Amino acid sequence: MELRDIEIFLTLAEELHFGRTAERLHVSQARVSQAIARQERRLGVTLFERTSRRVALTPVGRRLREDLAQAYDLLQQGLARAEAAGRTLRLGVFGHAGYELRPLIDAFRARHPGGDVLFSEVTGADPFAALRAGEADAHVLWLPVAEPDLTVGPTVLTSGRVLAVAAGHRLAGRGSVSLEDLAGERVADLGPAAPEYWLESMVPARTPSGRRIPRGPAARTFNEILTLVAAGHCVHPLGELAARYNNPPGVVFVPIHDAPILRFALVWPSVTDGPAVRALARTAAGLGPVAIG
């Protein structure tokens, strides 16, 4: 039985649905059906009971799943260690998030000697471009990310939120602000490249009560946002990391007390779902997320 056929069998044994199995493995449904039929012919047994309404493992199929799953996991771990050794993963992050991810990188290096991670900077204006262009292996992005060509892995950071305002702004002296305080305030416009649902989760277009939060002037980078804020042209919601690692003149970071916690996860292209990226994801899942604030 070839490795791909084992993967198809184990995935179908988990999903119990040919369509979802095909989608998860990025193959056609016919490819899944053919692989299972070939395995059953070779073994001379029925592995799955199929009806028009359900798919279920036979007793023989359940035993085969138990026998193969452990061996497959060991094989994948071995491949991950081999690929990660000597491999440098390119990881995109926002601003100074790389400092907070040091425990993850240290654990990855310890588990995969010779492997390493290099950071690059992601901007909110076009967060997926480098992934799709093959210029990065993975990014750490705030959730939700609902892109059909991208895989969302474990959460690696959680963070509160702050509002960046000019030092002389009416909100600058507050101990904290509410999302309702953004009503009528302008926030930076990050442009059309990022999906609206993703921007909305950080920079809402309306307050919880429905009052409008206008967007503009345009900004593409973190430093452009802070420059506009310092000049009094806008305010802007950011993750708490911005306040931890930045102290630009003329800008004050005020906690937003009623904003949902931000969750940042590993995200990578599904077509390059290789052992090294999976090894980093397993390491992250074992460590759990770093909490900021």
PDB file of C-alpha atoms in Angstrom:
ATOM      1  CA  MET A   1       0.000   0.000   0.000  1.00  0.00           C
ATOM      2  CA  GLU A   2       1.496   3.326  -1.066  1.00  0.00           C
ATOM      3  CA  LEU A   3       1.902   6.179   1.404  1.00  0.00           C
ATOM      4  CA  ARG A   4      -0.715   8.327  -0.355  1.00  0.00           C
ATOM      5  CA  ASP A   5      -3.214   5.456  -0.252  1.00  0.00           C
ATOM      6  CA  ILE A   6      -2.594   5.063   3.483  1.00  0.00           C
ATOM      7  CA  GLU A   7      -3.209   8.789   3.939  1.00  0.00           C
ATOM      8  CA  ILE A   8      -6.457   8.555   1.961  1.00  0.00           C
ATOM      9  CA  PHE A   9      -7.616   5.556   3.984  1.00  0.00           C
ATOM     10  CA  LEU A  10      -6.860   7.184   7.349  1.00  0.00           C
ATOM     11  CA  THR A  11      -8.475  10.485   6.352  1.00  0.00           C
ATOM     12  CA  LEU A  12     -11.624   8.744   5.117  1.00  0.00           C
ATOM     13  CA  ALA A  13     -11.688   6.693   8.329  1.00  0.00           C
ATOM     14  CA  GLU A  14     -11.748   9.987  10.239  1.00  0.00           C
ATOM     15  CA  GLU A  15     -14.123  11.975   8.024  1.00  0.00           C
ATOM     16  CA  LEU A  16     -16.422   9.086   6.943  1.00  0.00           C
ATOM     17  CA  HIS A  17     -17.304  11.222   3.929  1.00  0.00           C
ATOM     18  CA  PHE A  18     -15.739  10.929   0.457  1.00  0.00           C
ATOM     19  CA  GLY A  19     -16.307  14.575  -0.461  1.00  0.00           C
ATOM     20  CA  ARG A  20     -14.761  16.015   2.700  1.00  0.00           C
ATOM     21  CA  THR A  21     -11.833  13.601   2.414  1.00  0.00           C
ATOM     22  CA  ALA A  22     -11.161  14.741  -1.157  1.00  0.00           C
ATOM     23  CA  GLU A  23     -11.394  18.401  -0.161  1.00  0.00           C
ATOM     24  CA  ARG A  24      -9.084  17.952   2.818  1.00  0.00           C
ATOM     25  CA  LEU A  25      -6.433  16.134   0.759  1.00  0.00           C
ATOM     26  CA  HIS A  26      -6.844  18.389  -2.308  1.00  0.00           C
ATOM     27  CA  VAL A  27      -7.640  15.485  -4.626  1.00  0.00           C
ATOM     28  CA  SER A  28     -10.730  14.527  -6.604  1.00  0.00           C
ATOM     29  CA  GLN A  29     -13.478  12.441  -5.060  1.00  0.00           C
ATOM     30  CA  ALA A  30     -12.874   9.881  -7.797  1.00  0.00           C
ATOM     31  CA  ARG A  31      -9.250   9.582  -6.647  1.00  0.00           C
ATOM     32  CA  VAL A  32     -10.435   8.764  -3.117  1.00  0.00           C
ATOM     33  CA  SER A  33     -12.931   6.157  -4.367  1.00  0.00           C
ATOM     34  CA  GLN A  34     -10.345   4.544  -6.631  1.00  0.00           C
ATOM     35  CA  ALA A  35      -7.745   4.359  -3.846  1.00  0.00           C
ATOM     36  CA  ILE A  36     -10.158   2.676  -1.424  1.00  0.00           C
ATOM     37  CA  ALA A  37     -11.411   0.245  -4.073  1.00  0.00           C
ATOM     38  CA  ARG A  38      -7.819  -0.663  -4.956  1.00  0.00           C
ATOM     39  CA  GLN A  39      -6.978  -1.299  -1.307  1.00  0.00           C
ATOM     40  CA  GLU A  40     -10.029  -3.497  -0.837  1.00  0.00           C
ATOM     41  CA  ARG A  41      -9.202  -5.537  -3.955  1.00  0.00           C
ATOM     42  CA  ARG A  42      -5.606  -5.976  -2.850  1.00  0.00           C
ATOM     43  CA  LEU A  43      -6.555  -7.052   0.669  1.00  0.00           C
ATOM     44  CA  GLY A  44      -9.593  -9.066  -0.364  1.00  0.00           C
ATOM     45  CA  VAL A  45     -11.796  -7.460   2.312  1.00  0.00           C
ATOM     46  CA  THR A  46     -14.325  -4.646   2.648  1.00  0.00           C
ATOM     47  CA  LEU A  47     -12.962  -1.706   4.617  1.00  0.00           C
ATOM     48  CA  PHE A  48     -15.964   0.619   4.454  1.00  0.00           C
ATOM     49  CA  GLU A  49     -19.682   0.041   4.338  1.00  0.00           C
ATOM     50  CA  ARG A  50     -21.251   2.546   1.918  1.00  0.00           C
ATOM     51  CA  THR A  51     -24.872   3.466   1.548  1.00  0.00           C
ATOM     52  CA  SER A  52     -26.504   6.476  -0.046  1.00  0.00           C
ATOM     53  CA  ARG A  53     -26.722   8.075   3.405  1.00  0.00           C
ATOM     54  CA  ARG A  54     -23.603   7.083   5.321  1.00  0.00           C
ATOM     55  CA  VAL A  55     -20.079   5.697   5.255  1.00  0.00           C
ATOM     56  CA  ALA A  56     -18.881   3.470   8.108  1.00  0.00           C
ATOM     57  CA  LEU A  57     -15.798   1.379   8.859  1.00  0.00           C
ATOM     58  CA  THR A  58     -16.209  -2.372   8.895  1.00  0.00           C
ATOM     59  CA  PRO A  59     -14.639  -4.302  11.811  1.00  0.00           C
ATOM     60  CA  VAL A  60     -11.671  -5.096   9.549  1.00  0.00           C
ATOM     61  CA  GLY A  61     -11.449  -1.435   8.591  1.00  0.00           C
ATOM     62  CA  ARG A  62     -11.415  -0.344  12.232  1.00  0.00           C
ATOM     63  CA  ARG A  63      -8.587  -2.768  13.007  1.00  0.00           C
ATOM     64  CA  LEU A  64      -6.587  -1.586   9.993  1.00  0.00           C
ATOM     65  CA  ARG A  65      -7.058   2.035  11.059  1.00  0.00           C
ATOM     66  CA  GLU A  66      -5.680   1.239  14.524  1.00  0.00           C
ATOM     67  CA  ASP A  67      -2.710  -0.637  13.066  1.00  0.00           C
ATOM     68  CA  LEU A  68      -1.844   2.000  10.467  1.00  0.00           C
ATOM     69  CA  ALA A  69      -2.458   5.194  12.459  1.00  0.00           C
ATOM     70  CA  GLN A  70       0.410   4.762  14.880  1.00  0.00           C
ATOM     71  CA  ALA A  71       2.861   3.741  12.172  1.00  0.00           C
ATOM     72  CA  TYR A  72       1.750   6.623   9.964  1.00  0.00           C
ATOM     73  CA  ASP A  73       2.211   9.141  12.782  1.00  0.00           C
ATOM     74  CA  LEU A  74       5.718   7.850  13.467  1.00  0.00           C
ATOM     75  CA  LEU A  75       6.536   8.034   9.770  1.00  0.00           C
ATOM     76  CA  GLN A  76       5.271  11.617   9.507  1.00  0.00           C
ATOM     77  CA  GLN A  77       7.264  12.655  12.554  1.00  0.00           C
ATOM     78  CA  GLY A  78      10.389  11.110  11.073  1.00  0.00           C
ATOM     79  CA  LEU A  79       9.831  12.909   7.781  1.00  0.00           C
ATOM     80  CA  ALA A  80       9.216  16.178   9.618  1.00  0.00           C
ATOM     81  CA  ARG A  81      12.461  15.827  11.568  1.00  0.00           C
ATOM     82  CA  ALA A  82      14.365  15.037   8.383  1.00  0.00           C
ATOM     83  CA  GLU A  83      12.901  17.950   6.449  1.00  0.00           C
ATOM     84  CA  ALA A  84      13.172  20.414   9.330  1.00  0.00           C
ATOM     85  CA  ALA A  85      16.848  19.557   9.858  1.00  0.00           C
ATOM     86  CA  GLY A  86      18.792  22.154   7.944  1.00  0.00           C
ATOM     87  CA  ARG A  87      15.595  23.846   6.712  1.00  0.00           C
ATOM     88  CA  THR A  88      14.967  27.515   7.407  1.00  0.00           C
ATOM     89  CA  LEU A  89      11.281  28.371   7.553  1.00  0.00           C
ATOM     90  CA  ARG A  90      10.255  31.886   6.533  1.00  0.00           C
ATOM     91  CA  LEU A  91       7.665  33.167   9.012  1.00  0.00           C
ATOM     92  CA  GLY A  92       5.824  36.458   8.549  1.00  0.00           C
ATOM     93  CA  VAL A  93       4.716  38.347  11.674  1.00  0.00           C
ATOM     94  CA  PHE A  94       3.290  41.749  12.601  1.00  0.00           C
ATOM     95  CA  GLY A  95       5.763  44.197  14.060  1.00  0.00           C
ATOM     96  CA  HIS A  96       7.534  42.873  17.139  1.00  0.00           C
ATOM     97  CA  ALA A  97       5.558  39.630  17.487  1.00  0.00           C
ATOM     98  CA  GLY A  98       8.738  37.689  16.796  1.00  0.00           C
ATOM     99  CA  TYR A  99      10.017  38.602  20.260  1.00  0.00           C
ATOM    100  CA  GLU A 100       7.017  36.931  21.858  1.00  0.00           C
ATOM    101  CA  LEU A 101       7.467  33.833  19.711  1.00  0.00           C
ATOM    102  CA  ARG A 102      10.977  33.071  20.973  1.00  0.00           C
ATOM    103  CA  PRO A 103       9.775  30.140  23.153  1.00  0.00           C
ATOM    104  CA  LEU A 104       8.178  28.564  20.073  1.00  0.00           C
ATOM    105  CA  ILE A 105      11.284  29.020  17.944  1.00  0.00           C
ATOM    106  CA  ASP A 106      13.569  27.704  20.694  1.00  0.00           C
ATOM    107  CA  ALA A 107      11.358  24.626  21.150  1.00  0.00           C
ATOM    108  CA  PHE A 108      11.291  24.034  17.377  1.00  0.00           C
ATOM    109  CA  ARG A 109      15.069  24.214  17.171  1.00  0.00           C
ATOM    110  CA  ALA A 110      15.447  21.833  20.138  1.00  0.00           C
ATOM    111  CA  ARG A 111      13.117  19.255  18.579  1.00  0.00           C
ATOM    112  CA  HIS A 112      14.525  19.628  15.064  1.00  0.00           C
ATOM    113  CA  PRO A 113      18.281  20.256  15.294  1.00  0.00           C
ATOM    114  CA  GLY A 114      19.495  22.161  12.277  1.00  0.00           C
ATOM    115  CA  GLY A 115      16.099  23.698  11.613  1.00  0.00           C
ATOM    116  CA  ASP A 116      15.544  27.425  12.022  1.00  0.00           C
ATOM    117  CA  VAL A 117      12.994  30.191  11.530  1.00  0.00           C
ATOM    118  CA  LEU A 118      13.594  33.607   9.994  1.00  0.00           C
ATOM    119  CA  PHE A 119      11.081  36.408  10.499  1.00  0.00           C
ATOM    120  CA  SER A 120       9.741  38.846   7.945  1.00  0.00           C
ATOM    121  CA  GLU A 121       7.186  41.607   8.457  1.00  0.00           C
ATOM    122  CA  VAL A 122       3.531  41.323   7.462  1.00  0.00           C
ATOM    123  CA  THR A 123       1.327  44.356   6.845  1.00  0.00           C
ATOM    124  CA  GLY A 124      -2.410  44.541   7.320  1.00  0.00           C
ATOM    125  CA  ALA A 125      -2.793  46.014   3.842  1.00  0.00           C
ATOM    126  CA  ASP A 126      -2.053  42.709   2.069  1.00  0.00           C
ATOM    127  CA  PRO A 127      -1.573  39.914   4.609  1.00  0.00           C
ATOM    128  CA  PHE A 128      -1.755  36.927   2.236  1.00  0.00           C
ATOM    129  CA  ALA A 129       0.334  38.132  -0.723  1.00  0.00           C
ATOM    130  CA  ALA A 130       3.713  36.728   0.388  1.00  0.00           C
ATOM    131  CA  LEU A 131       2.146  33.348   1.186  1.00  0.00           C
ATOM    132  CA  ARG A 132       0.524  33.073  -2.213  1.00  0.00           C
ATOM    133  CA  ALA A 133       3.671  34.256  -4.003  1.00  0.00           C
ATOM    134  CA  GLY A 134       5.819  31.635  -2.250  1.00  0.00           C
ATOM    135  CA  GLU A 135       7.841  34.333  -0.485  1.00  0.00           C
ATOM    136  CA  ALA A 136       6.936  33.012   2.995  1.00  0.00           C
ATOM    137  CA  ASP A 137       6.256  29.519   4.344  1.00  0.00           C
ATOM    138  CA  ALA A 138       3.760  30.675   6.986  1.00  0.00           C
ATOM    139  CA  HIS A 139       2.382  33.818   8.598  1.00  0.00           C
ATOM    140  CA  VAL A 140       1.120  34.576  12.084  1.00  0.00           C
ATOM    141  CA  LEU A 141      -2.193  36.361  11.448  1.00  0.00           C
ATOM    142  CA  TRP A 142      -5.106  37.487  13.566  1.00  0.00           C
ATOM    143  CA  LEU A 143      -8.250  35.395  13.196  1.00  0.00           C
ATOM    144  CA  PRO A 144     -10.556  34.749  11.502  1.00  0.00           C
ATOM    145  CA  VAL A 145      -8.797  33.702   8.308  1.00  0.00           C
ATOM    146  CA  ALA A 146     -11.269  32.046   5.944  1.00  0.00           C
ATOM    147  CA  GLU A 147      -9.361  31.661   2.674  1.00  0.00           C
ATOM    148  CA  PRO A 148      -9.962  28.415   0.703  1.00  0.00           C
ATOM    149  CA  ASP A 149      -6.323  28.111  -0.350  1.00  0.00           C
ATOM    150  CA  LEU A 150      -4.862  28.656   3.130  1.00  0.00           C
ATOM    151  CA  THR A 151      -4.628  26.296   6.121  1.00  0.00           C
ATOM    152  CA  VAL A 152      -5.198  27.721   9.605  1.00  0.00           C
ATOM    153  CA  GLY A 153      -3.076  26.044  12.270  1.00  0.00           C
ATOM    154  CA  PRO A 154      -2.837  26.426  16.048  1.00  0.00           C
ATOM    155  CA  THR A 155      -3.199  29.728  17.877  1.00  0.00           C
ATOM    156  CA  VAL A 156       0.228  31.001  18.955  1.00  0.00           C
ATOM    157  CA  LEU A 157      -0.586  34.407  20.506  1.00  0.00           C
ATOM    158  CA  THR A 158      -3.534  36.041  22.244  1.00  0.00           C
ATOM    159  CA  SER A 159      -3.703  39.749  22.877  1.00  0.00           C
ATOM    160  CA  GLY A 160      -5.852  42.572  24.124  1.00  0.00           C
ATOM    161  CA  ARG A 161      -6.411  45.656  22.004  1.00  0.00           C
ATOM    162  CA  VAL A 162      -5.440  49.292  22.224  1.00  0.00           C
ATOM    163  CA  LEU A 163      -6.480  52.445  20.419  1.00  0.00           C
ATOM    164  CA  ALA A 164      -3.655  54.586  19.061  1.00  0.00           C
ATOM    165  CA  VAL A 165      -4.538  58.294  19.397  1.00  0.00           C
ATOM    166  CA  ALA A 166      -2.638  61.563  19.164  1.00  0.00           C
ATOM    167  CA  ALA A 167      -1.258  62.826  22.480  1.00  0.00           C
ATOM    168  CA  GLY A 168      -3.640  65.780  22.402  1.00  0.00           C
ATOM    169  CA  HIS A 169      -6.705  63.781  21.405  1.00  0.00           C
ATOM    170  CA  ARG A 170      -9.840  63.874  23.575  1.00  0.00           C
ATOM    171  CA  LEU A 171      -9.406  60.150  24.405  1.00  0.00           C
ATOM    172  CA  ALA A 172      -5.685  60.289  25.230  1.00  0.00           C
ATOM    173  CA  GLY A 173      -6.172  60.838  28.967  1.00  0.00           C
ATOM    174  CA  ARG A 174      -8.638  58.009  29.469  1.00  0.00           C
ATOM    175  CA  GLY A 175      -7.730  54.903  31.446  1.00  0.00           C
ATOM    176  CA  SER A 176      -9.510  52.898  28.768  1.00  0.00           C
ATOM    177  CA  VAL A 177     -11.963  53.413  25.929  1.00  0.00           C
ATOM    178  CA  SER A 178     -14.950  51.576  24.487  1.00  0.00           C
ATOM    179  CA  LEU A 179     -15.604  50.589  20.897  1.00  0.00           C
ATOM    180  CA  GLU A 180     -18.482  53.058  21.070  1.00  0.00           C
ATOM    181  CA  ASP A 181     -15.919  55.843  21.538  1.00  0.00           C
ATOM    182  CA  LEU A 182     -14.807  55.275  17.934  1.00  0.00           C
ATOM    183  CA  ALA A 183     -18.115  56.636  16.604  1.00  0.00           C
ATOM    184  CA  GLY A 184     -17.337  59.520  14.275  1.00  0.00           C
ATOM    185  CA  GLU A 185     -13.563  59.038  14.607  1.00  0.00           C
ATOM    186  CA  ARG A 186     -11.627  58.307  11.453  1.00  0.00           C
ATOM    187  CA  VAL A 187      -9.455  55.185  11.297  1.00  0.00           C
ATOM    188  CA  ALA A 188      -6.735  54.430   8.759  1.00  0.00           C
ATOM    189  CA  ASP A 189      -7.866  52.898   5.465  1.00  0.00           C
ATOM    190  CA  LEU A 190      -5.680  49.858   4.723  1.00  0.00           C
ATOM    191  CA  GLY A 191      -6.874  49.529   1.136  1.00  0.00           C
ATOM    192  CA  PRO A 192      -8.694  46.884  -0.911  1.00  0.00           C
ATOM    193  CA  ALA A 193      -6.148  44.039  -0.953  1.00  0.00           C
ATOM    194  CA  ALA A 194      -7.149  42.523   2.410  1.00  0.00           C
ATOM    195  CA  PRO A 195     -10.603  40.884   2.685  1.00  0.00           C
ATOM    196  CA  GLU A 196     -13.208  43.042   4.367  1.00  0.00           C
ATOM    197  CA  TYR A 197     -14.193  40.332   6.881  1.00  0.00           C
ATOM    198  CA  TRP A 198     -10.565  40.162   8.058  1.00  0.00           C
ATOM    199  CA  LEU A 199     -10.125  43.936   8.376  1.00  0.00           C
ATOM    200  CA  GLU A 200     -13.515  44.257  10.082  1.00  0.00           C
ATOM    201  CA  SER A 201     -12.375  41.951  12.889  1.00  0.00           C
ATOM    202  CA  MET A 202      -9.652  44.459  13.814  1.00  0.00           C
ATOM    203  CA  VAL A 203     -10.958  47.758  12.456  1.00  0.00           C
ATOM    204  CA  PRO A 204     -14.779  47.672  12.530  1.00  0.00           C
ATOM    205  CA  ALA A 205     -16.765  49.890  10.182  1.00  0.00           C
ATOM    206  CA  ARG A 206     -19.421  50.462  12.861  1.00  0.00           C
ATOM    207  CA  THR A 207     -19.621  50.495  16.634  1.00  0.00           C
ATOM    208  CA  PRO A 208     -21.590  47.771  18.463  1.00  0.00           C
ATOM    209  CA  SER A 209     -24.650  50.064  18.450  1.00  0.00           C
ATOM    210  CA  GLY A 210     -24.334  50.609  14.692  1.00  0.00           C
ATOM    211  CA  ARG A 211     -22.770  54.070  14.559  1.00  0.00           C
ATOM    212  CA  ARG A 212     -20.388  54.600  11.645  1.00  0.00           C
ATOM    213  CA  ILE A 213     -16.590  54.597  12.009  1.00  0.00           C
ATOM    214  CA  PRO A 214     -15.263  56.338   8.855  1.00  0.00           C
ATOM    215  CA  ARG A 215     -12.111  55.084   7.146  1.00  0.00           C
ATOM    216  CA  GLY A 216      -9.351  57.241   5.720  1.00  0.00           C
ATOM    217  CA  PRO A 217      -6.710  58.536   5.150  1.00  0.00           C
ATOM    218  CA  ALA A 218      -4.876  55.648   3.468  1.00  0.00           C
ATOM    219  CA  ALA A 219      -2.028  53.769   5.146  1.00  0.00           C
ATOM    220  CA  ARG A 220      -0.275  50.569   4.180  1.00  0.00           C
ATOM    221  CA  THR A 221       2.260  49.969   6.958  1.00  0.00           C
ATOM    222  CA  PHE A 222       2.329  50.157  10.732  1.00  0.00           C
ATOM    223  CA  ASN A 223       4.657  53.166  10.677  1.00  0.00           C
ATOM    224  CA  GLU A 224       2.387  54.996   8.222  1.00  0.00           C
ATOM    225  CA  ILE A 225      -0.538  54.413  10.598  1.00  0.00           C
ATOM    226  CA  LEU A 226       1.381  55.820  13.586  1.00  0.00           C
ATOM    227  CA  THR A 227       2.518  58.852  11.575  1.00  0.00           C
ATOM    228  CA  LEU A 228      -1.074  59.662  10.638  1.00  0.00           C
ATOM    229  CA  VAL A 229      -2.208  59.143  14.238  1.00  0.00           C
ATOM    230  CA  ALA A 230       0.529  61.433  15.624  1.00  0.00           C
ATOM    231  CA  ALA A 231      -0.519  64.134  13.162  1.00  0.00           C
ATOM    232  CA  GLY A 232      -4.118  63.902  14.384  1.00  0.00           C
ATOM    233  CA  HIS A 233      -5.481  62.668  11.046  1.00  0.00           C
ATOM    234  CA  CYS A 234      -7.016  59.501  12.510  1.00  0.00           C
ATOM    235  CA  VAL A 235      -7.098  57.042  15.394  1.00  0.00           C
ATOM    236  CA  HIS A 236      -6.528  53.318  14.931  1.00  0.00           C
ATOM    237  CA  PRO A 237      -7.194  50.045  16.829  1.00  0.00           C
ATOM    238  CA  LEU A 238      -4.155  47.797  17.216  1.00  0.00           C
ATOM    239  CA  GLY A 239      -3.058  44.724  19.109  1.00  0.00           C
ATOM    240  CA  GLU A 240      -1.541  45.268  22.535  1.00  0.00           C
ATOM    241  CA  LEU A 241       1.874  44.344  21.141  1.00  0.00           C
ATOM    242  CA  ALA A 242       1.963  47.816  19.579  1.00  0.00           C
ATOM    243  CA  ALA A 243       1.907  49.439  23.015  1.00  0.00           C
ATOM    244  CA  ARG A 244       4.427  46.989  24.472  1.00  0.00           C
ATOM    245  CA  TYR A 245       7.180  47.617  21.944  1.00  0.00           C
ATOM    246  CA  ASN A 246       6.534  51.147  20.639  1.00  0.00           C
ATOM    247  CA  ASN A 247       6.729  54.587  22.194  1.00  0.00           C
ATOM    248  CA  PRO A 248       6.526  57.002  19.254  1.00  0.00           C
ATOM    249  CA  PRO A 249       6.431  60.714  20.097  1.00  0.00           C
ATOM    250  CA  GLY A 250       2.969  62.199  19.896  1.00  0.00           C
ATOM    251  CA  VAL A 251       1.100  58.861  20.115  1.00  0.00           C
ATOM    252  CA  VAL A 252      -0.752  57.399  23.116  1.00  0.00           C
ATOM    253  CA  PHE A 253      -2.044  53.828  23.312  1.00  0.00           C
ATOM    254  CA  VAL A 254      -5.295  53.501  25.275  1.00  0.00           C
ATOM    255  CA  PRO A 255      -6.686  50.024  26.154  1.00  0.00           C
ATOM    256  CA  ILE A 256     -10.024  49.126  24.525  1.00  0.00           C
ATOM    257  CA  HIS A 257     -11.829  47.428  27.395  1.00  0.00           C
ATOM    258  CA  ASP A 258     -14.750  45.882  25.495  1.00  0.00           C
ATOM    259  CA  ALA A 259     -12.985  44.598  22.364  1.00  0.00           C
ATOM    260  CA  PRO A 260     -12.786  40.801  21.924  1.00  0.00           C
ATOM    261  CA  ILE A 261      -9.421  39.182  22.571  1.00  0.00           C
ATOM    262  CA  LEU A 262      -7.305  38.876  19.442  1.00  0.00           C
ATOM    263  CA  ARG A 263      -6.131  35.388  18.518  1.00  0.00           C
ATOM    264  CA  PHE A 264      -3.159  34.988  16.202  1.00  0.00           C
ATOM    265  CA  ALA A 265      -2.619  31.643  14.468  1.00  0.00           C
ATOM    266  CA  LEU A 266      -0.139  30.040  12.113  1.00  0.00           C
ATOM    267  CA  VAL A 267      -1.446  30.209   8.538  1.00  0.00           C
ATOM    268  CA  TRP A 268       0.175  28.621   5.488  1.00  0.00           C
ATOM    269  CA  PRO A 269      -0.661  27.766   1.847  1.00  0.00           C
ATOM    270  CA  SER A 270      -2.491  24.439   1.655  1.00  0.00           C
ATOM    271  CA  VAL A 271      -0.594  23.444  -1.503  1.00  0.00           C
ATOM    272  CA  THR A 272       2.733  23.630   0.370  1.00  0.00           C
ATOM    273  CA  ASP A 273       1.513  21.778   3.445  1.00  0.00           C
ATOM    274  CA  GLY A 274       4.878  20.109   4.077  1.00  0.00           C
ATOM    275  CA  PRO A 275       6.414  18.271   7.036  1.00  0.00           C
ATOM    276  CA  ALA A 276       8.530  21.234   8.178  1.00  0.00           C
ATOM    277  CA  VAL A 277       5.556  23.606   8.506  1.00  0.00           C
ATOM    278  CA  ARG A 278       3.557  20.817  10.146  1.00  0.00           C
ATOM    279  CA  ALA A 279       6.429  20.261  12.573  1.00  0.00           C
ATOM    280  CA  LEU A 280       6.331  23.944  13.555  1.00  0.00           C
ATOM    281  CA  ALA A 281       2.536  23.700  13.965  1.00  0.00           C
ATOM    282  CA  ARG A 282       2.834  20.608  16.199  1.00  0.00           C
ATOM    283  CA  THR A 283       5.414  22.387  18.323  1.00  0.00           C
ATOM    284  CA  ALA A 284       3.099  25.397  18.652  1.00  0.00           C
ATOM    285  CA  ALA A 285       0.131  23.227  19.558  1.00  0.00           C
ATOM    286  CA  GLY A 286       2.174  21.516  22.283  1.00  0.00           C
ATOM    287  CA  LEU A 287       3.303  24.812  23.805  1.00  0.00           C
ATOM    288  CA  GLY A 288      -0.041  26.614  23.635  1.00  0.00           C
ATOM    289  CA  PRO A 289      -0.495  30.328  22.903  1.00  0.00           C
ATOM    290  CA  VAL A 290       1.479  33.150  24.497  1.00  0.00           C
ATOM    291  CA  ALA A 291      -0.861  35.627  26.217  1.00  0.00           C
ATOM    292  CA  ILE A 292      -0.042  39.328  25.768  1.00  0.00           C
ATOM    293  CA  GLY A 293      -1.458  41.573  28.452  1.00  0.00           C
TER     294      GLY A 293
END
